[in-house]
Coordinates of C-alpha atoms and ligand atoms in Angstrom, one line a residue:
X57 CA 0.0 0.0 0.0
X58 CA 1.4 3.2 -1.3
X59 CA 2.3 6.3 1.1
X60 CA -0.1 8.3 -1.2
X61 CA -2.9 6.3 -0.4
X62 CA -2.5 6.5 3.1
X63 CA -2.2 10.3 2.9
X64 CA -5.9 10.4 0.8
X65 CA -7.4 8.2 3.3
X66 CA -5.8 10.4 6.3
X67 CA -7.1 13.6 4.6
X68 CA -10.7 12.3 3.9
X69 CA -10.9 11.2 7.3
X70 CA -9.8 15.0 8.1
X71 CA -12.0 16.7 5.9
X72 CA -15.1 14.9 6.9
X73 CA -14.0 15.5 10.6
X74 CA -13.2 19.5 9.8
X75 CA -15.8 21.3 11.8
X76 CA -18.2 22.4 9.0
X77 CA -18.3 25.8 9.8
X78 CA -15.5 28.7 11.3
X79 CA -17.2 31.1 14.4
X80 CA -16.1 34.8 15.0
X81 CA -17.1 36.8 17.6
X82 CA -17.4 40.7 17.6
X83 CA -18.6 43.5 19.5
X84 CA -20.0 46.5 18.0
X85 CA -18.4 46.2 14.1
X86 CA -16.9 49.2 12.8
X87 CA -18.3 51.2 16.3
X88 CA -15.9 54.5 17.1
X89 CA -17.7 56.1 19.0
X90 CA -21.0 55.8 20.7
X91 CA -22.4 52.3 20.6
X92 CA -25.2 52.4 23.4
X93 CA -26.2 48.8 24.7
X94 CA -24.1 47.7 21.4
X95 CA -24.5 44.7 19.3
X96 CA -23.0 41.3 19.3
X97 CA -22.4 39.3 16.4
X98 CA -21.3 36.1 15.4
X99 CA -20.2 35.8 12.3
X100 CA -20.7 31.5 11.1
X101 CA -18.7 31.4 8.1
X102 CA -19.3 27.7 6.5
X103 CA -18.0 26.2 2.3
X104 CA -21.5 27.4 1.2
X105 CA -22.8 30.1 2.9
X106 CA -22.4 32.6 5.4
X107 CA -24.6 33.1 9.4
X108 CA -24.4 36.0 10.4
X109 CA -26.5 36.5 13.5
X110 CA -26.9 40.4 15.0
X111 CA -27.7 40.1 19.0
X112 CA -28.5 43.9 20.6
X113 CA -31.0 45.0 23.7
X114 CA -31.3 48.2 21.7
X115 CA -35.4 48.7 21.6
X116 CA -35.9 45.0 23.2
X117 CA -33.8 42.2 23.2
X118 CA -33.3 41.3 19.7
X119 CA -31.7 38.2 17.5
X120 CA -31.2 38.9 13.8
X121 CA -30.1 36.3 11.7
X122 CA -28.9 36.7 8.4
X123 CA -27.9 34.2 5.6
X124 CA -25.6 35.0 2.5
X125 CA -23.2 34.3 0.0
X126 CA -20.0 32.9 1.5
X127 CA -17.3 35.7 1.6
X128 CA -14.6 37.2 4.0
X129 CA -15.8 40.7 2.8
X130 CA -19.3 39.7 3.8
X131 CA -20.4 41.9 6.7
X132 CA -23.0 44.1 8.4
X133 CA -22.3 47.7 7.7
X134 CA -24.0 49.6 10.5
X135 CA -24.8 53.5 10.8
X136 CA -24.4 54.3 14.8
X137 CA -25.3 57.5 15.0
X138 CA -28.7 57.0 13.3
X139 CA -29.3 53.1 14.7
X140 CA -28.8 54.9 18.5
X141 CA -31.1 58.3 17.3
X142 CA -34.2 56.8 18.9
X143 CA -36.0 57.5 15.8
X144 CA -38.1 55.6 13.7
X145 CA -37.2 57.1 10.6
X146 CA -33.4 57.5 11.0
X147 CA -33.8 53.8 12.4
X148 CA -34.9 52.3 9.4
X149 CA -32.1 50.3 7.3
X150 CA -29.1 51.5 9.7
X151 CA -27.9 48.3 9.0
X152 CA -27.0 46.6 5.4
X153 CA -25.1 44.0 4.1
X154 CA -24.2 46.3 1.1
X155 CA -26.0 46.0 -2.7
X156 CA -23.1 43.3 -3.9
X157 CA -24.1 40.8 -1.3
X158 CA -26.8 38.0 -1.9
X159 CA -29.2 37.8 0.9
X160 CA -30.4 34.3 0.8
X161 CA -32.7 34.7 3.8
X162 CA -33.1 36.6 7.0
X163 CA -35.4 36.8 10.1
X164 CA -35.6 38.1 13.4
X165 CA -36.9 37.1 17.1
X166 CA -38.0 40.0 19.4
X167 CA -38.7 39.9 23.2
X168 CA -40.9 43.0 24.0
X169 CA -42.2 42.0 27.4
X170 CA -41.9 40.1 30.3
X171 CA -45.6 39.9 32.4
X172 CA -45.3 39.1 36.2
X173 CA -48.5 37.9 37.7
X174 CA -50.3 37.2 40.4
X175 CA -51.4 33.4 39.9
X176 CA -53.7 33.0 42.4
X177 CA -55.8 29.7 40.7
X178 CA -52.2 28.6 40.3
X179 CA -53.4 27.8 36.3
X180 CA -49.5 28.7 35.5
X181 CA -50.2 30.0 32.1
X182 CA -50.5 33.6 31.6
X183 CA -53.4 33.3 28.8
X184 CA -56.0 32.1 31.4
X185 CA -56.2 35.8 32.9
X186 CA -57.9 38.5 30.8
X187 CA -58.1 42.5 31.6
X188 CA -58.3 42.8 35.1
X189 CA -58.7 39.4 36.5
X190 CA -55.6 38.9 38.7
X191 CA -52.4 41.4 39.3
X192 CA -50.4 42.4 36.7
X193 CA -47.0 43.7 36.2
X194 CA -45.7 44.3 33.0
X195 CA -42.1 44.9 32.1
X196 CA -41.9 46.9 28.8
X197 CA -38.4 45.7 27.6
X198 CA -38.2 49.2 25.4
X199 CA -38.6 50.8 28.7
X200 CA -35.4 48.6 30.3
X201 CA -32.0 49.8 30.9
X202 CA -29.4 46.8 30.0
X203 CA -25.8 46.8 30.4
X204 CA -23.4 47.5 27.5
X205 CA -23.5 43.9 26.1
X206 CA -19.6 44.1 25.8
X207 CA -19.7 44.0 29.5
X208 CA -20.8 40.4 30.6
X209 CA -19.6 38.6 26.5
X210 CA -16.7 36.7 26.3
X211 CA -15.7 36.6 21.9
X212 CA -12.9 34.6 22.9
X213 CA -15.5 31.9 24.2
X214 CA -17.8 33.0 21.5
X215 CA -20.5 34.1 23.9
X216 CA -22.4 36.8 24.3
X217 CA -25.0 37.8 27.7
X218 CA -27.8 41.1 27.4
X219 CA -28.3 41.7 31.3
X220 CA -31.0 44.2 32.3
X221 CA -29.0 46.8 34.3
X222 CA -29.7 45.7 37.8
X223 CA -30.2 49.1 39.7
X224 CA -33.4 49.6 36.9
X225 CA -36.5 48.7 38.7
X226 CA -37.2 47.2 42.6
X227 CA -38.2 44.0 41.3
X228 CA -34.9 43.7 39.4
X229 CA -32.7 45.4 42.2
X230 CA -30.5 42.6 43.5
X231 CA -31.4 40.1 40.5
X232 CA -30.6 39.2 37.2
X233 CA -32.8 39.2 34.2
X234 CA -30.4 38.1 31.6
X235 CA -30.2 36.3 28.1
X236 CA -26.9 34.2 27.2
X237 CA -26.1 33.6 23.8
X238 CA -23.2 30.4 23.2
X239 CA -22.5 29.8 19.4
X240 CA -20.2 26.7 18.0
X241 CA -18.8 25.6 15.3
X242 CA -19.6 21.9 15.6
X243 CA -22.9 19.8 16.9
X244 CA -22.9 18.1 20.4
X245 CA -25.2 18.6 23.1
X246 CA -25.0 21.3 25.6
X247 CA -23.7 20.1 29.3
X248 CA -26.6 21.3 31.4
X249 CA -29.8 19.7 30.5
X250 CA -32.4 19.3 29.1
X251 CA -29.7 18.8 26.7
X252 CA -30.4 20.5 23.4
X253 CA -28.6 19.5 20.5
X254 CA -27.1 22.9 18.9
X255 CA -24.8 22.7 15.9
X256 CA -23.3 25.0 13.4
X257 CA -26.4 26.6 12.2
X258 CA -27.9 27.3 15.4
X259 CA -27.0 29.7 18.4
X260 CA -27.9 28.3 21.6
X261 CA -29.7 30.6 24.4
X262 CA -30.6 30.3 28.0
X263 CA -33.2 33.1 29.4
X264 CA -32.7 33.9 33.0
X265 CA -34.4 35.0 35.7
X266 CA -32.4 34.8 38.9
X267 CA -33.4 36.6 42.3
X268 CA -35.4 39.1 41.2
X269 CA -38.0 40.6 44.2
X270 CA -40.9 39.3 43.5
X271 CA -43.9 41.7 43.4
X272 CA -46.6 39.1 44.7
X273 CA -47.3 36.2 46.8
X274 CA -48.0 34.1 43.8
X275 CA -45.7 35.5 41.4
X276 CA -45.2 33.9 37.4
X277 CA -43.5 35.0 34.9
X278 CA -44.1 34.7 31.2
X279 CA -42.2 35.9 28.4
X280 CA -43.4 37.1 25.1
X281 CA -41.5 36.5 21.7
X282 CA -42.5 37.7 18.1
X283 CA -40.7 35.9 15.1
X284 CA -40.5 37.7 11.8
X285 CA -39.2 36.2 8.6
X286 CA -38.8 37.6 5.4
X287 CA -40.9 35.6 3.8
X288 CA -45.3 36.3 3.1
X289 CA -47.5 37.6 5.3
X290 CA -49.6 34.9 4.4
X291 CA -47.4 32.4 4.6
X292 CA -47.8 29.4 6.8
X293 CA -45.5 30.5 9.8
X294 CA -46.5 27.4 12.6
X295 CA -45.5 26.3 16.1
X296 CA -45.7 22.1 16.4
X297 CA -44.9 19.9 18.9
X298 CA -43.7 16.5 18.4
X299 CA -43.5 13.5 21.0
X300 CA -40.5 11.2 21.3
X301 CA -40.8 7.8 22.6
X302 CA -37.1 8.4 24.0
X303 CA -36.5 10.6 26.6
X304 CA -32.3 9.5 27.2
X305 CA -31.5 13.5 27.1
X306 CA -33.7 14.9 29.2
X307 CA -35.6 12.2 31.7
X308 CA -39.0 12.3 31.5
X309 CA -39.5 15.2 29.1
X310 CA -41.0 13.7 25.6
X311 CA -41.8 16.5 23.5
X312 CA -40.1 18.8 21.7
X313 CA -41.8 22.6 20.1
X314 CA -40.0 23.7 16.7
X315 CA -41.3 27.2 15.9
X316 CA -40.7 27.6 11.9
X317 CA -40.9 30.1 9.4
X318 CA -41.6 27.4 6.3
X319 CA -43.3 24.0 7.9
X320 CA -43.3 23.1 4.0
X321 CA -39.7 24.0 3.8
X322 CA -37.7 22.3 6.7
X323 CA -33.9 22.2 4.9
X324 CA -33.9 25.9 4.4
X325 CA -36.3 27.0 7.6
X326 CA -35.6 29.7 10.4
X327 CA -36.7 28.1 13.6
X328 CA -36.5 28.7 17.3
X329 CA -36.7 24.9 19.5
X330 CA -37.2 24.2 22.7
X331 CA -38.2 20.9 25.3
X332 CA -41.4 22.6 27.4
X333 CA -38.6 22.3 30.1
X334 CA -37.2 25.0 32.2
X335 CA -35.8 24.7 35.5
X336 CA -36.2 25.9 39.2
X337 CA -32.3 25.8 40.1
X338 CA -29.2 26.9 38.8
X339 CA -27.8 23.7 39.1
X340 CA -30.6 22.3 36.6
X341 CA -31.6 18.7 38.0
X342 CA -34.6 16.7 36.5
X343 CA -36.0 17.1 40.0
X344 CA -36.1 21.0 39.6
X345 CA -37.4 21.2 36.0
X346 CA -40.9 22.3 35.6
X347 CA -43.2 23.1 32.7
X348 CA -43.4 25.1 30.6
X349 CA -46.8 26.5 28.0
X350 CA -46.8 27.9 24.4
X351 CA -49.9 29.7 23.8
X352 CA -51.0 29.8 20.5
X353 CA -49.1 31.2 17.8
X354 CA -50.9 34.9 17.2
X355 CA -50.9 35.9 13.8
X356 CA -52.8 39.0 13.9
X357 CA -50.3 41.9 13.8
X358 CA -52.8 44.3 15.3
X359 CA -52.1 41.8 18.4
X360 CA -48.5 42.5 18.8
X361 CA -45.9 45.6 19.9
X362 CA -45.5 46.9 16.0
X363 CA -44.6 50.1 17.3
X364 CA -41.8 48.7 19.8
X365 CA -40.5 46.4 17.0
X366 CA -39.5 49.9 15.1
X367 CA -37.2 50.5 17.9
X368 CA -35.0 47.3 17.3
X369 CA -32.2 45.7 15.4
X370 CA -34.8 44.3 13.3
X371 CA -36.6 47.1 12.1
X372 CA -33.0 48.8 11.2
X373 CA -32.3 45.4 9.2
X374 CA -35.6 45.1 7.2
X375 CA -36.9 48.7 7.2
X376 CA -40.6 49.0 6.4
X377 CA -40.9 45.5 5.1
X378 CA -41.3 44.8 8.5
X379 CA -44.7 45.6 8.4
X380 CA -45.3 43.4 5.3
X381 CA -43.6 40.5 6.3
X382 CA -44.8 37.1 7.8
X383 CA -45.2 37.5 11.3
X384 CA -46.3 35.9 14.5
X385 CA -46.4 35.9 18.6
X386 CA -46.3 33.7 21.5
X387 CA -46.1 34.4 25.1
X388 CA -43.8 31.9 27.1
X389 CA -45.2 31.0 30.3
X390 CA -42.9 29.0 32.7
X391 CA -43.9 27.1 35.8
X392 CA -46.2 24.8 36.8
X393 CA -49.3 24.2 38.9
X394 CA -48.2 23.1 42.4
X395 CA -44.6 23.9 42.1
X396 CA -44.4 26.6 44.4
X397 CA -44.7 29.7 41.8
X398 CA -41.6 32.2 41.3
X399 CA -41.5 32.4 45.2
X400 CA -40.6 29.8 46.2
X401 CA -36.7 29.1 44.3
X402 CA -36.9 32.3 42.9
X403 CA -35.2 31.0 39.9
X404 CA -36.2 30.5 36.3
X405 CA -34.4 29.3 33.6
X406 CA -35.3 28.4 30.4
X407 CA -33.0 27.3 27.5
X408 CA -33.8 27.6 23.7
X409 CA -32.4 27.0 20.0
X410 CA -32.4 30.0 17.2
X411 CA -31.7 28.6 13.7
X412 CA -31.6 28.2 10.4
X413 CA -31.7 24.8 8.1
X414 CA -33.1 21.4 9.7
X415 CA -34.4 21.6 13.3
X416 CA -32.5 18.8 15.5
X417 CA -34.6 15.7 16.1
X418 CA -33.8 13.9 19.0
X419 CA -32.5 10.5 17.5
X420 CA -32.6 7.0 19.4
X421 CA -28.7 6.7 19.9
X422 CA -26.9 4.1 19.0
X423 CA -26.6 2.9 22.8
X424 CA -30.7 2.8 23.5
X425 CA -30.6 1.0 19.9
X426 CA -28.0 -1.7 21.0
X427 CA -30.1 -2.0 24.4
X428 CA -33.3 -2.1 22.9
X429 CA -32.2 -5.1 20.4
X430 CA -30.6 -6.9 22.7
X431 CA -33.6 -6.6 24.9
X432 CA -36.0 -7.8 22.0
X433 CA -33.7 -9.9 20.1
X434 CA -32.4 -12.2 22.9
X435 CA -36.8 -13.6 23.6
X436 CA -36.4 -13.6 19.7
X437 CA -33.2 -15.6 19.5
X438 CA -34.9 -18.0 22.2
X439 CA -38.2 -17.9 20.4
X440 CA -37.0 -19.1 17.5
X441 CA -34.5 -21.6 18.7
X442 CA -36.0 -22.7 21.3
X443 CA -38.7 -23.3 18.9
X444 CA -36.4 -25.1 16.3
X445 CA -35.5 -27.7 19.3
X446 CA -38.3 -28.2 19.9
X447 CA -39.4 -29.4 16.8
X448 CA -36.4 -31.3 16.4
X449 CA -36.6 -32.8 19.3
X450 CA -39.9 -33.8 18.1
X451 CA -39.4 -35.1 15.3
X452 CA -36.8 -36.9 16.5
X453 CA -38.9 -38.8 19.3
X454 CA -41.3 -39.3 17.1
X455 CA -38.8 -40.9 15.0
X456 CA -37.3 -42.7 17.6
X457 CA -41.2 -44.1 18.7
X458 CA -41.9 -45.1 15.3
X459 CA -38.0 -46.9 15.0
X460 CA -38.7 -48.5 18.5
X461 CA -42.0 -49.7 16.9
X462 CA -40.6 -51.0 13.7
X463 CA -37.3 -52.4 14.8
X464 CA -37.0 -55.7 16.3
X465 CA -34.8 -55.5 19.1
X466 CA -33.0 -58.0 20.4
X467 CA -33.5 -56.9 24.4
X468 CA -37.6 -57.2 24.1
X469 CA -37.3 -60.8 23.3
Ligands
LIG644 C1 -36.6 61.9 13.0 O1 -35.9 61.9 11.8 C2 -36.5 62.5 10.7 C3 -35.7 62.3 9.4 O2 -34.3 62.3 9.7 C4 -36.6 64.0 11.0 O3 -37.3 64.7 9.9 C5 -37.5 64.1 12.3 O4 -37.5 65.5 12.6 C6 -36.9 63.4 13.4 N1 -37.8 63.3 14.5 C7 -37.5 63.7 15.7 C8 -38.5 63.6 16.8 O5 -36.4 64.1 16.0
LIG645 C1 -62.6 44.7 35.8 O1 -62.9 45.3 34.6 C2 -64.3 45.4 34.3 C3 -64.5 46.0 32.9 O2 -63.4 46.0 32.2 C4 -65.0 46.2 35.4 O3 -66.4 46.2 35.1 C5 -64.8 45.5 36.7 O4 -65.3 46.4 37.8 C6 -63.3 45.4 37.0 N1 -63.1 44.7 38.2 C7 -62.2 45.1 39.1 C8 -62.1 44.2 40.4 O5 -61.6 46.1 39.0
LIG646 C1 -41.1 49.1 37.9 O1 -41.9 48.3 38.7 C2 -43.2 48.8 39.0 C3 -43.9 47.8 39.8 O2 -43.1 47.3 40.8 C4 -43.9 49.1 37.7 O3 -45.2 49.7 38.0 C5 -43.1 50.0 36.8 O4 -43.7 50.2 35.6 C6 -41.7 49.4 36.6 N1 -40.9 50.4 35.8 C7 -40.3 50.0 34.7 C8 -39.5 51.0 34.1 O5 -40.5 48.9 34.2
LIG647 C1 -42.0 54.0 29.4 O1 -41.8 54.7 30.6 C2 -42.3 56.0 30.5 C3 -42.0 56.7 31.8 O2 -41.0 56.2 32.5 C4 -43.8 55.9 30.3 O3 -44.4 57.3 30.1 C5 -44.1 55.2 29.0 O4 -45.5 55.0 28.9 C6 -43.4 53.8 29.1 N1 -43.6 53.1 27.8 C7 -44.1 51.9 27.7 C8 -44.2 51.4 26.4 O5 -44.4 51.3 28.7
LIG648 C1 -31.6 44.7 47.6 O1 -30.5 44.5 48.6 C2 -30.3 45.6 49.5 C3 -29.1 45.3 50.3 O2 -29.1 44.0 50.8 C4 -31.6 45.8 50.3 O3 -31.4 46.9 51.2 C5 -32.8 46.0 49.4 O4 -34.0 46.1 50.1 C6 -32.9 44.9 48.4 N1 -34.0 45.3 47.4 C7 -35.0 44.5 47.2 C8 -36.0 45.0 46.1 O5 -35.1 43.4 47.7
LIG649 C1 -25.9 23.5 8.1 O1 -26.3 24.2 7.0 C2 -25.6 23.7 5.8 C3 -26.0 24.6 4.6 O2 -26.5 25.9 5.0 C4 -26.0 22.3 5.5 O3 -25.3 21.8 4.4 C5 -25.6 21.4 6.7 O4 -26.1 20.1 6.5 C6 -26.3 22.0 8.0 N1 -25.9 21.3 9.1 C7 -26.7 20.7 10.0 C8 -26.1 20.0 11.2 O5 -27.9 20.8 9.9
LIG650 C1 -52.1 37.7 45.1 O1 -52.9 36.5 45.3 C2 -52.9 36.1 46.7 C3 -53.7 34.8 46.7 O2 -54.9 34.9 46.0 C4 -53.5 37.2 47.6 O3 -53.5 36.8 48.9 C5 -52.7 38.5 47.4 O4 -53.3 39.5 48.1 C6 -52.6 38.8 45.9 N1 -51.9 40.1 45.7 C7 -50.6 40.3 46.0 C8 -50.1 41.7 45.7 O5 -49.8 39.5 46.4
LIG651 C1 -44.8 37.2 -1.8 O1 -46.0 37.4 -2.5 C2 -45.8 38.1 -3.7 C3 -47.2 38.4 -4.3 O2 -48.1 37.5 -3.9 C4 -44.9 37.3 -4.7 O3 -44.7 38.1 -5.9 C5 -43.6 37.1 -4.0 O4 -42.8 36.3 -4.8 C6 -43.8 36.4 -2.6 N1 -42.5 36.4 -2.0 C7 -42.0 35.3 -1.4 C8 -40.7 35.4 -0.7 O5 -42.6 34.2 -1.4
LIG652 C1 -56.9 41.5 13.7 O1 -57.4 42.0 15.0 C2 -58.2 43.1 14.8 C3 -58.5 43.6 16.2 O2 -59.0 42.6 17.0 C4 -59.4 42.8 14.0 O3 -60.2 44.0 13.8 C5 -59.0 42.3 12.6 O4 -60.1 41.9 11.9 C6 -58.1 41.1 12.8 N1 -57.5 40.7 11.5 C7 -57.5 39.5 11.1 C8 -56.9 39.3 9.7 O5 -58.0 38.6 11.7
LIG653 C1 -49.5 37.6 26.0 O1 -50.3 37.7 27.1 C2 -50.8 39.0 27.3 C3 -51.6 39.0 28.6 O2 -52.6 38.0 28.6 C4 -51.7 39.4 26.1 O3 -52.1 40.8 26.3 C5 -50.9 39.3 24.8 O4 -51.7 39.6 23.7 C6 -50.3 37.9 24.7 N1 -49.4 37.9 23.6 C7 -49.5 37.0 22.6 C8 -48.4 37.1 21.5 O5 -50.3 36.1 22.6

């Protein structure tokens, strides 16, 4: 065997285990003066195309993701002074990718607000209180102060954290209201559970709510998100759930929610996933996860914070077509009945996938596989040959009965 044909083998072995795409991490791009709450960005640069994903608390915490043409020249160009004026109209396309560059898609998902309320039928879902019927608080995030996010980011470690600025409000005082962004250039599962499966496609985010005062004996929190994508208005934008029969990652949690922007279009979606997990500790155990609801997707813009959605990343990115595009809302309740409400561990946290291409499936692995056959073959195995002895043995009885019958033999003289 020739040295050369080693050296292909080696190299194909290396290629197919190159990571498939190379992470960057930077804080506010081509920023010199002024950057305000700032924006981080990780830049996913794979053979085929480029992620860019644009993560800024400026207007409301905000995750932009943009795919184009591969290219090292390929980059946000952003206009500070009018992205930080405040105002809608100097706002609007603040930030481009240039005229050269091919845009293959883009979308966006927004947090505006974060509703505190009183549970008192301990329903845990925020949707089952209208108007007036139990205590509210809401926290308008375009009404937050949040730390510079080059504060609490590490680009080294390719992570990034928006952190409402902690003197901002009593109930926030000594806690932390915080979103953490990790990005990788590989797939694996993340340490903590419930486990998610990220990859190179996807960022991977945990939303936090740590020690925060709460305002009433029966506190909840929800959180509501709005996804935009630059597709339709009228285009099928859909939140599913789907059940495993394998729960290996995360004990005794089945299902899994994949929010898409093309259900008829899964290889080249955007999509935000997540277990209806979150957990009560910061050490997350499967005996302090709780539930978590979805409400139903809202489609009906006239339902959701337009206006607050001109203040963000988003609106700076798609400009008026933000009006116009397909759109939709969900609000994020976490908790369940008879766990003790915020009070008690006064702890949430809640961890979920942004992407673009495939959503993960949770797959048998190759372990459950090898336990499962060996647990179904082995009765097989004995099915089958103990049912081939039998019938040998059988046979062979019989044939001995029927010799003993037909043979003379000398001993029953
Ligand atoms: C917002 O910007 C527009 C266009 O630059 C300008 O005409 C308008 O006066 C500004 N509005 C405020 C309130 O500053
Ligand atoms: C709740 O609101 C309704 C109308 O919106 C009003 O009639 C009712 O008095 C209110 N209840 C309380 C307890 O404020
Ligand atoms: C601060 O919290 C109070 C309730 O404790 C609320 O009424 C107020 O709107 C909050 N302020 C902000 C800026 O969110
Ligand atoms: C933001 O806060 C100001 C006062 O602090 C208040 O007048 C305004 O209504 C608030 N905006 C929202 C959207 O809650
Ligand atoms: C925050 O901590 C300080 C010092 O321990 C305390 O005085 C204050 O009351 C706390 N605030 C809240 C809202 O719990
Ligand atoms: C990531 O996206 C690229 C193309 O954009 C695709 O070829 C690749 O299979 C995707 N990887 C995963 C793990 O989905
Ligand atoms: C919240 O609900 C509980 C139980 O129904 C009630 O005792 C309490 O007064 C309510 N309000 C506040 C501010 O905690
Ligand atoms: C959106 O709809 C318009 C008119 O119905 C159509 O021309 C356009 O191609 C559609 N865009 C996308 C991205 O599907
Ligand atoms: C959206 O909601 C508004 C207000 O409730 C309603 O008037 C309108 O008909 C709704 N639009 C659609 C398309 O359902
Ligand atoms: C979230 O819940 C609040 C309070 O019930 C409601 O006003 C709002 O419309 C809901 N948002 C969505 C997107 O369903």
């Amino acid at each position: 065997m020739s040295v050369k044909f080693l050296c292909a083998i080696y190299f194909t072995f290396l290629v197919v285990r190159a990571n498939p795409r190379k992470v960057d991490t930077l804080i506010n791009p081509d920023c010199t003066k002024d950057c305000g709450d700032g924006i981080g960005y990780f830049k996913a640069v794979g053979a085929a195309d480029d992620l860019h994903y644009l993560i800024s608390s400026i207007g409301m915490p905000t995750i932009l993701v943009v795919r184009t043409d591969q290219g090292a020249s390929v980059k946000p160009e952003i206009d500070w002074p009018k992205l930080l004026s405040r105002n809608e109209s100097e706002i609007r396309d603040s930030i481009t990718f240039g005229d050269k560059i091919k845009i293959k898609y883009s979308f966006a998902i927004v947090f505006p607000k974060l509703y505190e309320y009183n549970d008192t039928k301990d329903y845990a879902d925020v949707m089952m209180y209208k108007g007036n019927a139990t205590n509210w608080n809401i926290y308008d995030f375009t009404n937050f102060t949040w730390d510079a996010i080059g504060e609490n980011s590490n680009v080294d470690l390719n992570y990034l954290k928006i952190m409402a600025t902690q003197q901002l409000n009593t109930t926030f005082q000594n806690g932390t209201l915080a979103f953490e962004f990790n990005s990788y250039d590989h797939e694996a599962r993340q340490n903590d559970l419930p486990h998610l499966q990220y990859n190179e496609n996807n960022t991977i985010i945990d939303f936090l709510i740590d020690h925060v005062t709460p305002v009433f004996k029966k506190s909840r929190f929800a959180l509501e998100a709005i996804f935009v994508s630059a597709d339709n208005t009228t285009d099928d934008m859909e939140i599913s759930v789907t059940t495993s029969i394998d729960d290996e990652y995360s004990p005794g949690v089945f299902k899994m929610t994949n929010w898409v922007t093309r259900p008829h279009n899964l290889d080249e979606t955007g999509y935000a996933q997540w277990k209806p997990v979150c957990y009560l500790k910061s050490a997350r155990s499967r005996s302090d996860g709780t539930k978590m609801i979805t409400s139903p997707l809202q489609r009906n813009s006239t339902h959701l914070d337009m206006e607050g959605l001109k203040q963000t990343i988003a609106y700076a990115y798609f400009g008026d077509k933000l009006l116009n595009m397909e759109i939709g809302g969900t609000n994020l309740s976490f908790g369940l009945s008879q766990d003790g409400f915020y009070t008690k561990t006064e702890h949430t946290a809640w961890t979920f996938l942004v992407g673009f291409g495939d959503p993960p499936q949770d797959q048998v692995s190759l372990l459950v596989i090898i336990v499962i056959s060996v647990g179904l073959g082995l009765p097989v195995l004995f099915i089958i040959f103990g049912g081939v002895f039998i019938c040998v043995k059988k046979h062979k009885d019989k044939k001995k009965n029927e010799d003993d019958v037909t043979s003379d033999s000398p001993s029953v003289n």
